[in-house]
Short mmCIF file of C-alpha atoms in Angstrom, two decimals:
data_model
loop_
_atom_site.label_atom_id
_atom_site.label_comp_id
_atom_site.label_asym_id
_atom_site.label_seq_id
_atom_site.Cartn_x
_atom_site.Cartn_y
_atom_site.Cartn_z
CA MET A 112 -59.55 175.52 -26.53
CA ALA A 113 -58.74 177.91 -23.63
CA THR A 114 -61.44 176.45 -21.54
CA ASP A 115 -59.64 173.06 -21.44
CA PHE A 116 -56.94 174.81 -19.35
CA CYS A 117 -59.37 176.91 -17.31
CA GLN A 118 -61.58 174.05 -16.07
CA LYS A 119 -59.00 171.69 -14.47
CA PRO A 120 -59.58 171.26 -10.71
CA GLY A 121 -56.91 171.21 -8.12
CA VAL A 122 -54.69 173.31 -5.98
CA ASN A 123 -51.07 174.19 -6.48
CA ASN A 124 -49.24 173.85 -3.04
CA GLN A 125 -45.71 173.99 -4.48
CA VAL A 126 -43.33 176.61 -3.33
CA CYS A 127 -40.49 177.08 -5.89
CA CYS A 128 -37.62 179.43 -4.96
CA ARG A 129 -35.76 180.47 -8.07
CA PRO A 130 -32.04 181.31 -8.01
CA SER A 131 -31.15 184.89 -7.26
CA ARG A 132 -27.93 186.85 -7.37
CA ILE A 133 -28.77 187.95 -3.77
CA PHE A 134 -28.62 185.33 -0.82
CA HIS A 135 -29.88 186.29 2.59
CA SER A 136 -31.18 184.87 5.89
CA VAL A 137 -34.89 183.91 5.80
CA SER A 138 -37.40 184.38 8.48
CA PRO A 139 -40.24 181.74 8.84
CA LEU A 140 -43.00 182.12 6.30
CA MET A 141 -46.63 182.84 7.11
CA THR A 142 -49.09 180.24 5.88
CA GLN A 143 -48.67 180.27 2.06
CA PRO A 144 -52.08 181.09 0.50
CA THR A 145 -53.11 178.82 -2.34
CA ILE A 146 -55.14 179.77 -5.42
CA ALA A 147 -56.80 176.89 -7.28
CA ASP A 148 -56.11 176.05 -10.89
CA THR A 149 -57.74 178.84 -12.70
CA CYS A 150 -57.68 181.38 -15.48
CA PHE A 151 -57.33 185.00 -14.76
CA GLU A 152 -58.62 188.22 -16.38
CA LEU A 153 -55.54 190.37 -16.60
CA ASP A 154 -57.07 193.78 -17.01
CA GLY A 155 -54.02 195.40 -15.21
CA PHE A 156 -51.93 194.55 -18.38
CA SER A 157 -51.87 195.97 -21.88
CA LEU A 158 -50.50 194.77 -25.14
CA LEU A 159 -48.42 196.74 -27.70
CA SER A 160 -47.99 195.28 -31.14
CA VAL A 161 -44.86 196.06 -33.13
CA THR A 162 -44.85 195.16 -36.83
CA GLY A 163 -43.05 196.04 -39.96
CA GLU A 164 -39.85 195.23 -42.00
CA ASP A 165 -37.72 196.87 -39.32
CA ALA A 166 -39.54 195.68 -36.13
CA ALA A 167 -36.81 193.36 -34.87
CA ARG A 168 -33.99 195.85 -35.50
CA PHE A 169 -35.97 198.65 -33.96
CA LEU A 170 -36.74 196.73 -30.70
CA GLN A 171 -33.24 195.48 -30.61
CA GLY A 172 -32.10 199.11 -30.20
CA GLN A 173 -34.61 199.88 -27.41
CA LEU A 174 -34.83 196.92 -25.14
CA THR A 175 -32.47 195.24 -22.70
CA CYS A 176 -32.98 191.73 -24.06
CA ASP A 177 -31.42 190.24 -27.20
CA VAL A 178 -34.44 190.17 -29.52
CA ARG A 179 -32.64 187.93 -31.95
CA THR A 180 -32.90 184.98 -29.43
CA LEU A 181 -36.62 185.08 -29.55
CA ASN A 182 -38.27 182.14 -31.47
CA PRO A 183 -41.46 180.13 -31.39
CA THR A 184 -40.36 178.37 -28.23
CA ARG A 185 -38.85 181.32 -26.42
CA ALA A 186 -40.02 184.65 -25.12
CA SER A 187 -38.12 187.11 -22.83
CA ILE A 188 -38.71 189.56 -20.05
CA ALA A 189 -36.94 192.85 -20.78
CA ALA A 190 -36.85 196.48 -19.79
CA PHE A 191 -37.38 199.63 -21.78
CA CYS A 192 -35.07 202.29 -20.34
CA ASN A 193 -34.37 205.95 -20.67
CA ALA A 194 -30.93 207.33 -21.66
CA LYS A 195 -29.80 207.28 -18.01
CA GLY A 196 -30.43 203.51 -17.81
CA ARG A 197 -33.52 203.83 -15.66
CA VAL A 198 -36.46 201.44 -16.35
CA ILE A 199 -39.43 203.10 -17.79
CA SER A 200 -41.23 199.86 -17.82
CA VAL A 201 -40.68 196.10 -17.41
CA LEU A 202 -42.23 194.06 -20.24
CA THR A 203 -42.48 190.54 -21.62
CA LEU A 204 -41.75 190.19 -25.32
CA ILE A 205 -43.25 187.51 -27.66
CA GLU A 206 -42.78 186.94 -31.33
CA ARG A 207 -45.63 185.42 -33.27
CA ASP A 208 -45.57 185.17 -37.15
CA GLY A 209 -43.40 188.26 -37.59
CA GLU A 210 -45.31 190.37 -35.07
CA PHE A 211 -43.76 191.29 -31.71
CA VAL A 212 -46.11 191.60 -28.78
CA LEU A 213 -45.11 193.57 -25.74
CA ILE A 214 -46.98 192.78 -22.44
CA LEU A 215 -46.64 195.56 -20.02
CA PRO A 216 -48.59 197.25 -17.11
CA ARG A 217 -51.72 199.14 -18.44
CA SER A 218 -50.80 202.28 -16.40
CA LEU A 219 -47.50 202.57 -18.42
CA LEU A 220 -48.89 201.80 -21.96
CA THR A 221 -49.33 205.42 -23.07
CA LYS A 222 -45.95 206.50 -21.77
CA VAL A 223 -44.12 203.57 -23.38
CA TYR A 224 -46.02 204.00 -26.67
CA ASP A 225 -45.23 207.75 -26.81
CA LYS A 226 -41.56 207.22 -25.98
CA LEU A 227 -41.06 204.35 -28.46
CA ARG A 228 -42.81 206.34 -31.22
CA MET A 229 -40.13 209.07 -30.81
CA TYR A 230 -37.44 206.66 -31.84
CA VAL A 231 -39.27 205.27 -34.96
CA LEU A 232 -38.11 208.04 -37.19
CA ARG A 233 -37.73 206.50 -40.75
CA SER A 234 -37.87 202.87 -39.46
CA LYS A 235 -40.45 200.77 -41.27
CA VAL A 236 -42.36 200.09 -37.97
CA THR A 237 -45.89 200.22 -36.89
CA LEU A 238 -46.77 200.53 -33.22
CA THR A 239 -50.32 199.46 -32.30
CA PRO A 240 -51.36 199.88 -28.61
CA ASP A 241 -54.04 197.43 -27.44
CA PRO A 242 -54.40 195.65 -30.73
CA GLU A 243 -58.03 194.53 -31.24
CA HIS A 244 -57.06 191.16 -32.67
CA LEU A 245 -55.45 189.98 -29.46
CA GLN A 246 -56.25 189.44 -25.80
CA LEU A 247 -54.27 188.29 -22.79
CA VAL A 248 -55.21 185.80 -19.97
CA GLY A 249 -53.42 184.28 -17.05
CA LEU A 250 -53.24 180.64 -16.22
CA GLN A 251 -52.29 178.75 -13.03
CA ILE A 252 -52.33 174.98 -13.02
CA THR A 253 -50.98 172.13 -10.88
CA ALA A 254 -49.10 170.13 -13.53
CA ALA A 255 -47.85 171.35 -16.91
CA ASP A 256 -47.41 167.78 -18.20
CA ALA A 257 -51.01 166.88 -17.50
CA HIS A 258 -52.03 168.79 -20.71
CA GLN A 259 -51.55 167.79 -24.36
CA PRO A 260 -49.37 169.03 -25.84
CA PRO A 261 -47.50 169.61 -22.51
CA LEU A 262 -46.94 173.13 -21.43
CA PRO A 263 -43.38 174.49 -21.07
CA THR A 264 -41.65 174.20 -17.74
CA ALA A 265 -38.69 176.46 -18.26
CA ASP A 266 -39.22 180.20 -17.40
CA PHE A 267 -40.27 182.14 -20.50
CA GLY A 268 -40.54 178.94 -22.55
CA VAL A 269 -43.36 179.18 -25.16
CA LEU A 270 -45.92 176.73 -26.61
CA GLN A 271 -47.70 177.97 -29.65
CA ALA A 272 -50.75 175.81 -30.13
CA GLY A 273 -53.49 178.09 -31.26
CA ILE A 274 -53.12 179.98 -27.92
CA ILE A 275 -49.51 181.12 -27.17
CA TRP A 276 -48.64 180.04 -23.73
CA VAL A 277 -45.57 181.67 -22.02
CA LYS A 278 -44.26 180.12 -18.79
CA LEU A 279 -43.62 182.63 -15.95
CA PRO A 280 -41.47 182.31 -12.85
CA GLY A 281 -43.27 181.03 -9.83
CA GLY A 282 -44.98 177.67 -9.97
CA GLN A 283 -46.96 176.62 -13.06
CA ARG A 284 -48.04 180.01 -14.27
CA TYR A 285 -48.54 181.18 -17.79
CA PHE A 286 -49.56 184.20 -19.86
CA GLY A 287 -51.94 183.11 -22.62
CA LEU A 288 -52.05 185.22 -25.84
CA LEU A 289 -54.89 184.46 -28.07
CA GLU A 290 -57.14 185.89 -30.85
CA GLN A 291 -60.07 187.89 -29.56
CA GLY A 292 -63.14 185.85 -28.98
CA LYS A 293 -61.36 182.44 -28.28
CA ALA A 294 -61.95 182.63 -24.49
CA ALA A 295 -65.33 183.35 -22.96
CA ALA A 296 -65.38 185.96 -20.11
CA ASP A 297 -67.07 183.57 -17.70
CA ASP A 298 -64.10 181.23 -17.95
CA LEU A 299 -61.89 183.97 -16.29
CA SER A 300 -62.60 183.51 -12.52
CA GLY A 301 -59.24 184.68 -11.24
CA THR A 302 -58.82 188.35 -10.27
CA MET A 303 -56.06 190.79 -11.13
CA ALA A 304 -55.31 191.20 -7.38
CA GLU A 305 -54.68 187.49 -6.99
CA TRP A 306 -52.41 187.44 -10.06
CA ARG A 307 -50.46 190.47 -8.85
CA TYR A 308 -49.95 188.68 -5.47
CA LEU A 309 -48.45 185.74 -7.33
CA ASP A 310 -46.36 187.91 -9.55
CA ILE A 311 -44.91 189.71 -6.49
CA SER A 312 -44.30 186.38 -4.68
CA ALA A 313 -42.33 185.24 -7.82
CA GLY A 314 -40.23 188.34 -7.89
CA LEU A 315 -41.61 189.71 -11.18
CA PRO A 316 -41.02 193.53 -10.79
CA TRP A 317 -44.09 194.99 -12.44
CA PHE A 318 -44.61 198.50 -11.30
CA ASP A 319 -46.84 201.56 -11.97
CA GLU A 320 -46.03 205.24 -12.87
CA ALA A 321 -44.73 206.04 -9.40
CA GLN A 322 -41.82 203.69 -9.85
CA SER A 323 -41.12 204.36 -13.56
CA GLU A 324 -37.59 205.76 -14.27
CA GLN A 325 -36.42 205.14 -10.69
CA HIS A 326 -34.43 201.95 -10.99
CA ILE A 327 -31.74 200.46 -13.14
CA PRO A 328 -32.63 196.92 -14.52
CA GLN A 329 -30.09 195.13 -12.22
CA THR A 330 -31.92 196.52 -9.09
CA LEU A 331 -35.06 194.92 -10.36
CA ASN A 332 -33.24 191.52 -10.72
CA LEU A 333 -33.79 191.51 -14.47
CA ASP A 334 -30.21 190.12 -15.05
CA ALA A 335 -31.11 187.10 -12.85
CA LEU A 336 -34.39 186.75 -14.75
CA GLY A 337 -32.54 186.69 -18.20
CA GLY A 338 -33.73 189.98 -19.29
CA ILE A 339 -30.54 191.75 -19.98
CA SER A 340 -28.07 190.95 -22.71
CA PHE A 341 -24.49 192.32 -22.19
CA GLU A 342 -23.27 191.18 -25.67
CA LYS A 343 -25.99 192.50 -27.96
CA GLY A 344 -24.56 196.06 -28.53
CA CYS A 345 -26.11 199.39 -28.22
CA TYR A 346 -29.52 200.25 -26.99
CA THR A 347 -31.15 203.06 -25.13
CA GLY A 348 -29.45 203.29 -21.66
CA GLN A 349 -26.96 200.47 -22.44
CA GLU A 350 -23.85 202.37 -21.46
CA ILE A 351 -24.87 202.91 -17.82
CA ILE A 352 -26.33 199.37 -17.56
CA ALA A 353 -23.20 197.79 -18.93
CA ARG A 354 -20.87 199.89 -16.79
CA THR A 355 -22.69 198.92 -13.66
CA HIS A 356 -22.43 195.30 -14.67
CA TYR A 357 -18.83 195.11 -15.56
CA LEU A 358 -17.62 197.39 -12.63
CA GLY A 359 -19.75 195.41 -10.17
CA LYS A 360 -21.39 198.54 -8.78
CA ALA A 361 -25.00 197.32 -8.51
CA LYS A 362 -25.44 197.91 -4.74
CA ARG A 363 -29.24 197.94 -4.71
CA CYS A 364 -31.08 194.66 -4.86
CA LEU A 365 -34.57 193.26 -5.03
CA GLY A 366 -36.14 191.39 -2.12
CA LEU A 367 -39.51 189.83 -1.14
CA ALA A 368 -40.98 191.04 2.13
CA GLU A 369 -44.10 189.97 3.98
CA CYS A 370 -46.23 191.69 6.66
CA ASN A 371 -49.77 191.46 8.04
CA ALA A 372 -52.42 192.85 5.80
CA ASP A 373 -53.72 195.27 8.43
CA MET A 374 -50.87 197.72 7.94
CA THR A 375 -51.81 201.20 6.78
CA THR A 376 -50.64 202.62 3.47
CA HIS A 377 -49.61 206.03 2.21
CA ALA A 378 -47.93 207.53 -0.78
CA ASP A 379 -44.37 207.34 0.70
CA LEU A 380 -44.60 203.88 2.27
CA ALA A 381 -41.13 202.45 2.73
CA ILE A 382 -39.04 199.87 4.65
CA LEU A 383 -37.00 201.18 7.65
CA SER A 384 -34.32 199.73 9.86
CA ALA A 385 -36.05 199.14 13.22
CA SER A 386 -32.99 200.15 15.22
CA ASP A 387 -32.57 203.73 13.89
CA ALA A 388 -35.72 204.27 11.61
CA VAL A 389 -33.36 204.86 8.61
CA ARG A 390 -34.97 204.21 5.20
CA VAL A 391 -33.36 201.14 3.73
CA GLY A 392 -35.78 199.95 1.00
CA ASP A 393 -38.23 201.43 -1.54
CA ILE A 394 -41.46 199.53 -2.27
CA VAL A 395 -41.71 198.63 -5.95
CA ALA A 396 -45.01 196.76 -5.69
CA MET A 397 -47.32 195.42 -3.05
CA GLN A 398 -50.45 193.32 -2.83
CA THR A 399 -52.63 191.81 -0.11
CA HIS A 400 -54.11 188.34 -0.22
CA GLN A 401 -56.26 187.05 2.65
CA GLN A 402 -54.45 188.20 5.84
CA THR A 403 -50.99 188.67 4.19
CA CYS A 404 -49.38 191.52 2.34
CA ARG A 405 -46.39 190.88 0.15
CA LEU A 406 -44.04 193.70 -0.99
CA LEU A 407 -41.30 193.75 -3.68
CA VAL A 408 -38.60 195.96 -2.15
CA ALA A 409 -35.62 197.69 -3.78
CA PHE A 410 -33.16 197.51 -0.88
CA HIS A 411 -30.41 200.11 -0.77
CA SER A 412 -27.87 197.32 0.08
CA ALA A 413 -28.02 193.58 0.36
CA ASP A 414 -26.80 194.00 3.98
CA ASP A 415 -30.05 195.76 4.79
CA MET A 416 -32.01 192.68 4.20
CA ALA A 417 -30.53 191.02 7.36
CA LYS A 418 -31.67 193.77 9.69
CA CYS A 419 -34.77 193.94 11.75
CA LEU A 420 -37.17 195.81 9.55
CA ILE A 421 -40.37 197.82 9.88
CA LEU A 422 -42.73 199.83 7.71
CA ASN A 423 -43.08 203.60 8.14
CA ASP A 424 -46.79 203.21 8.62
CA ALA A 425 -48.73 204.36 11.64
CA ALA A 426 -48.02 201.22 13.62
CA ASN A 427 -44.43 200.63 12.48
CA SER A 428 -45.57 197.22 11.28
CA PRO A 429 -42.82 194.52 11.42
CA VAL A 430 -41.68 193.17 8.03
CA ARG A 431 -40.15 189.75 7.37
CA ILE A 432 -37.85 188.81 4.48
CA ILE A 433 -38.84 185.64 2.62
CA PRO A 434 -37.59 183.83 -0.50
CA PHE A 435 -39.17 184.33 -3.84
CA GLN A 436 -41.92 181.70 -4.32
#
């Protein structure tokens, strides 16, 4: 039962820095907020079900990951891109009994559904947004091996045991995909804001409409996360993504930044070099927790991450670069 996972007491104080293709100097961290073992109501995400005889072939031609590598023990992060190789949405892809389930930000569901539907043509594929038979929860625990059967410990590893658990980067965190009605609402005490803070800390580049079609997958670190296959063949945007990879021209990179939570926000909030006020980074996602704000930043160059940085808010708030958690 889902409640077995949701009712374990304890606090996860581990800080796990995942490997990245970008290495940089690190400023001292603020006190790392901890969120106790809990289940989260993930109302900021939506599900998109893809079924039919041609479902795997269809998704193979649209997503950056190799759909053929999915199996009952492995999911994948991926991107759905436009023809110019710009990411429309990041998503997590799971296969269950011949059905493919895409987990993506709720704000981008309609856009992704409409664009995917344009490519269906004569394929034997059915797209179902927010399928009524499924629901999604989030889980953070202290020890994966404390549960039977043990939860997976490798990123995007899967355990299918009634509930489908998918291991996410950043500590012991999991997506839980289950049939509607299997988890009571009062078991879900964690908030979407807390979950988003953990996602940002782990370097998971979920974003909303404002950042859609702005970045290539490499800028969002999807290659380091295993979300791009360079051997699978053609898919939408593949030519530009592959050219960037093989010519080594991915100059922009993803970094994690931290500042005080009392900074002021506005629509064009960005990271500047403190010495000359030149814009050096675009904010992909941000979330506050307690007295801290964390920001996923698409830096224009890896060299910019070593500079003294500020926000372009009213106070020019100082920004520190920290490792992914």
